[in-house]
mmCIF file of C-alpha atoms in Angstrom:
data_model
loop_
_atom_site.group_PDB
_atom_site.id
_atom_site.type_symbol
_atom_site.label_atom_id
_atom_site.label_comp_id
_atom_site.label_asym_id
_atom_site.label_seq_id
_atom_site.Cartn_x
_atom_site.Cartn_y
_atom_site.Cartn_z
ATOM 1 C CA MET A 761 -11.163 -40.078 -14.881
ATOM 2 C CA ARG A 762 -7.259 -39.805 -14.467
ATOM 3 C CA LYS A 763 -7.546 -35.869 -15.463
ATOM 4 C CA ASN A 764 -10.320 -35.350 -13.234
ATOM 5 C CA LYS A 765 -8.370 -36.954 -10.308
ATOM 6 C CA THR A 766 -5.166 -34.879 -11.176
ATOM 7 C CA LYS A 767 -7.088 -31.847 -11.215
ATOM 8 C CA GLU A 768 -8.856 -32.242 -8.093
ATOM 9 C CA LEU A 769 -5.761 -33.343 -6.132
ATOM 10 C CA ALA A 770 -4.061 -29.864 -7.489
ATOM 11 C CA LEU A 771 -7.326 -27.791 -6.327
ATOM 12 C CA CYS A 772 -6.511 -29.280 -3.296
ATOM 13 C CA ALA A 773 -3.161 -28.411 -2.980
ATOM 14 C CA LEU A 774 -3.971 -25.057 -4.329
ATOM 15 C CA PHE A 775 -6.273 -24.896 -1.316
ATOM 16 C CA ALA A 776 -3.872 -26.162 1.064
ATOM 17 C CA ALA A 777 -1.476 -23.074 0.269
ATOM 18 C CA MET A 778 -3.978 -20.520 0.109
ATOM 19 C CA THR A 779 -4.656 -21.739 3.694
ATOM 20 C CA ALA A 780 -1.042 -21.422 4.537
ATOM 21 C CA ILE A 781 -0.865 -18.070 3.184
ATOM 22 C CA LEU A 782 -3.557 -16.144 4.360
ATOM 23 C CA PRO A 783 -2.952 -16.457 8.059
ATOM 24 C CA GLN A 784 -0.428 -14.377 7.958
ATOM 25 C CA ILE A 785 -2.470 -11.578 6.826
ATOM 26 C CA SER A 786 -4.103 -10.749 9.689
ATOM 27 C CA ILE A 787 -6.931 -7.602 10.693
ATOM 28 C CA PRO A 788 -6.292 -5.600 14.188
ATOM 29 C CA ILE A 789 -9.371 -5.169 15.980
ATOM 30 C CA GLY A 790 -9.735 -5.285 19.656
ATOM 31 C CA PRO A 791 -7.647 -7.248 21.703
ATOM 32 C CA VAL A 792 -7.697 -10.148 19.273
ATOM 33 C CA PRO A 793 -6.359 -10.138 16.098
ATOM 34 C CA LEU A 794 -8.810 -12.018 13.031
ATOM 35 C CA ASN A 795 -6.815 -13.926 10.516
ATOM 36 C CA LEU A 796 -8.019 -14.223 6.953
ATOM 37 C CA ALA A 797 -7.705 -18.789 7.407
ATOM 38 C CA HIS A 798 -11.422 -18.515 7.723
ATOM 39 C CA ILE A 799 -11.946 -17.485 4.471
ATOM 40 C CA SER A 800 -10.053 -19.769 2.541
ATOM 41 C CA THR A 801 -11.624 -22.704 4.557
ATOM 42 C CA PHE A 802 -14.941 -21.936 3.810
ATOM 43 C CA ILE A 803 -14.301 -20.920 0.164
ATOM 44 C CA ALA A 804 -12.012 -24.460 0.016
ATOM 45 C CA ALA A 805 -15.645 -26.499 1.246
ATOM 46 C CA GLY A 806 -17.881 -24.252 -0.820
ATOM 47 C CA LEU A 807 -15.693 -24.650 -4.435
ATOM 48 C CA LEU A 808 -14.179 -28.275 -4.059
ATOM 49 C CA GLY A 809 -16.970 -29.870 -2.138
ATOM 50 C CA ALA A 810 -17.044 -31.744 1.148
ATOM 51 C CA LYS A 811 -14.744 -34.564 0.500
ATOM 52 C CA SER A 812 -12.186 -32.700 -1.281
ATOM 53 C CA GLY A 813 -12.337 -29.681 0.796
ATOM 54 C CA ALA A 814 -11.657 -31.554 3.893
ATOM 55 C CA LEU A 815 -8.824 -33.101 2.259
ATOM 56 C CA SER A 816 -7.206 -29.593 1.577
ATOM 57 C CA GLN A 817 -7.375 -28.730 5.407
ATOM 58 C CA ILE A 818 -6.043 -32.028 6.381
ATOM 59 C CA ILE A 819 -3.247 -31.492 4.163
ATOM 60 C CA PHE A 820 -2.711 -28.302 5.873
ATOM 61 C CA ALA A 821 -2.989 -29.340 9.176
ATOM 62 C CA PHE A 822 -0.014 -31.814 8.459
ATOM 63 C CA THR A 823 2.482 -30.145 6.598
ATOM 64 C CA GLY A 824 2.234 -27.709 9.870
ATOM 65 C CA ALA A 825 1.725 -30.641 12.316
ATOM 66 C CA VAL A 826 5.864 -31.923 10.738
ATOM 67 C CA GLY A 827 7.285 -28.381 11.470
ATOM 68 C CA LEU A 828 6.161 -25.663 8.267
ATOM 69 C CA PRO A 829 5.379 -22.199 9.516
ATOM 70 C CA VAL A 830 1.899 -22.293 7.838
ATOM 71 C CA PHE A 831 0.263 -21.274 10.762
ATOM 72 C CA SER A 832 -0.578 -17.759 12.298
ATOM 73 C CA GLY A 833 2.892 -16.095 13.300
ATOM 74 C CA PHE A 834 4.701 -18.102 11.103
ATOM 75 C CA MET A 835 4.670 -21.135 13.585
ATOM 76 C CA GLY A 836 4.904 -24.802 13.074
ATOM 77 C CA GLY A 837 5.344 -28.026 14.439
ATOM 78 C CA SER A 838 3.377 -30.482 16.588
ATOM 79 C CA ASN A 839 3.295 -27.935 19.860
ATOM 80 C CA VAL A 840 0.943 -26.057 17.693
ATOM 81 C CA VAL A 841 -1.492 -28.412 16.686
ATOM 82 C CA GLN A 842 -4.149 -28.544 19.341
ATOM 83 C CA PHE A 843 -6.528 -31.986 17.778
#
């Protein structure tokens, strides 16, 4: 049981890191650029399931809220997060 929990937490951290990296890649389409954060969110939900996928995105939002520059344009901090 412990091995599965460790694997689940490692995958949550991996997808949180992937969600932090992919917003930095943007595709300029018209006036609003498209970033790749949505792709990692959908992949996390599809592969990890609802509970672990949501946990990985909560970890991502928390790391950005504490000030790490993980949001698009290398921004971070609680003033960027709008819940």
